[in-house]
XYZ file of C-alpha atoms in Angstrom:
157
model
C 0.000 0.000 0.000
C 1.348 3.404 -1.015
C -0.109 6.837 -0.364
C 1.310 8.746 -3.290
C -0.061 12.124 -2.245
C -2.416 14.363 -4.125
C -0.603 17.626 -4.657
C 1.032 18.164 -8.019
C 4.478 18.377 -6.448
C 4.054 14.839 -5.053
C 3.155 13.190 -8.374
C 6.703 12.986 -9.724
C 7.500 10.571 -6.875
C 4.983 7.931 -8.030
C 6.900 6.094 -10.733
C 8.633 3.697 -8.322
C 5.222 2.504 -7.083
C 3.959 1.134 -10.399
C 5.388 -2.403 -10.597
C 2.847 -5.224 -10.128
C -0.018 -3.011 -8.995
C -3.156 -5.141 -8.544
C -5.549 -2.378 -7.570
C -5.650 1.350 -7.062
C -7.710 3.089 -4.431
C -8.330 6.636 -5.616
C -9.778 8.977 -3.011
C -11.417 12.263 -3.892
C -13.193 14.702 -1.599
C -16.597 15.240 -3.212
C -17.212 18.171 -0.889
C -14.459 20.191 -2.589
C -16.341 20.786 -5.851
C -16.416 24.535 -5.192
C -12.778 24.900 -4.092
C -9.537 25.544 -5.958
C -6.117 23.946 -5.617
C -3.717 25.186 -2.968
C -0.930 25.488 -5.538
C -3.079 26.856 -8.395
C -5.961 29.137 -7.508
C -7.390 28.938 -11.031
C -8.000 25.171 -11.015
C -11.079 23.586 -9.451
C -10.210 20.711 -7.088
C -12.911 18.362 -8.380
C -11.958 18.938 -12.018
C -8.273 18.396 -11.173
C -9.165 15.206 -9.334
C -11.143 13.937 -12.324
C -8.284 14.747 -14.708
C -5.855 12.849 -12.509
C -8.273 9.917 -12.202
C -8.638 9.896 -15.992
C -4.887 9.749 -16.553
C -4.429 6.945 -14.007
C -7.480 4.920 -15.037
C -6.519 4.969 -18.718
C -2.748 4.681 -18.303
C -0.962 1.797 -20.007
C 0.570 1.038 -16.599
C -2.873 0.120 -15.259
C -4.746 -1.605 -18.096
C -5.486 -4.660 -15.934
C -5.591 -2.868 -12.593
C -8.787 -2.724 -10.551
C -9.906 0.858 -9.884
C -11.603 1.564 -6.565
C -12.950 5.087 -6.190
C -13.748 6.528 -2.772
C -15.988 9.577 -2.972
C -14.957 10.823 0.441
C -16.329 13.499 2.771
C -19.905 12.609 1.910
C -21.063 14.109 5.210
C -19.701 17.534 4.260
C -21.024 17.157 0.722
C -24.489 16.305 2.046
C -24.628 19.648 3.859
C -22.865 21.751 1.236
C -25.019 20.607 -1.696
C -28.023 22.284 -0.069
C -26.233 25.657 -0.227
C -23.796 25.475 -3.154
C -24.872 24.006 -6.482
C -22.429 21.632 -8.197
C -22.769 23.691 -11.362
C -19.731 25.466 -9.887
C -17.680 22.515 -11.169
C -20.171 21.019 -13.633
C -22.043 23.640 -15.680
C -23.863 20.805 -17.509
C -25.511 19.545 -14.299
C -29.289 19.911 -14.483
C -30.353 17.954 -11.409
C -31.556 19.220 -8.080
C -29.523 20.474 -5.166
C -29.807 17.211 -3.278
C -27.359 14.517 -2.295
C -28.708 11.580 -4.312
C -28.973 13.363 -7.659
C -25.655 15.164 -7.271
C -23.724 12.030 -6.234
C -25.282 10.030 -9.077
C -24.132 12.730 -11.507
C -20.588 12.764 -10.103
C -20.426 8.956 -10.286
C -21.543 9.117 -13.911
C -18.863 11.709 -14.671
C -16.155 9.479 -13.197
C -17.534 6.367 -14.944
C -17.477 8.187 -18.291
C -13.735 8.739 -17.884
C -13.102 4.991 -18.175
C -12.176 4.424 -21.840
C -12.350 0.611 -21.467
C -15.549 -0.104 -19.506
C -15.817 -3.611 -20.991
C -12.360 -4.525 -19.618
C -12.138 -2.407 -16.485
C -14.713 -1.884 -13.777
C -14.602 1.104 -11.480
C -15.835 0.187 -8.024
C -17.263 3.317 -6.384
C -17.937 3.899 -2.708
C -19.314 6.988 -0.977
C -17.349 7.392 2.229
C -16.942 9.447 5.346
C -13.486 8.651 6.726
C -14.516 9.655 10.246
C -17.343 7.058 10.307
C -15.322 4.031 11.432
C -18.183 1.526 11.022
C -18.819 2.621 7.464
C -15.115 2.644 6.612
C -14.811 -0.918 7.988
C -17.639 -2.067 5.704
C -16.122 -0.334 2.693
C -12.651 -1.765 3.368
C -14.177 -5.257 3.677
C -15.898 -4.711 0.347
C -12.628 -3.555 -1.221
C -10.800 -6.628 0.087
C -13.539 -8.857 -1.364
C -13.187 -7.076 -4.706
C -9.426 -7.626 -4.745
C -9.804 -11.304 -3.807
C -12.424 -11.835 -6.548
C -10.179 -10.174 -9.121
C -7.201 -12.313 -8.131
C -9.287 -15.506 -8.253
C -10.492 -14.577 -11.739
C -6.949 -13.784 -12.818
C -5.794 -17.197 -11.557
C -8.633 -18.903 -13.479
C -10.309 -20.133 -10.319
C -13.631 -18.402 -11.036
């Protein structure tokens, strides 16, 4: 397990982590759709996160790598969406200012980034890292996903 960091300055350190990667857990804070990067005040955090996810998901390094997406900080998102429309990041959003519609739209946006949906599944989980019970369930689900993928790869399923 490697935490490769999210800031642009950290990304150049990733290359040594790429050998024999079975799965990638990509974590994005869905509550940051109206915020900009620390190091670039002109770039929206959610858009930057999606661009990074796109480059990782579709990289030749990870053609056979399971992608697990954590849409984190759902508790903050649930409150913020009532006040701040996600059109801040997604001008094409036409849904309501409610959690279910907005999360479904964001999931669709991430799913559309996968250029090989017939070969690669993106497993998505809405998370709140401070909810230990929920995180335990999600981690168990992730472990099951990794085991299933390895069994399939070994021809045992």
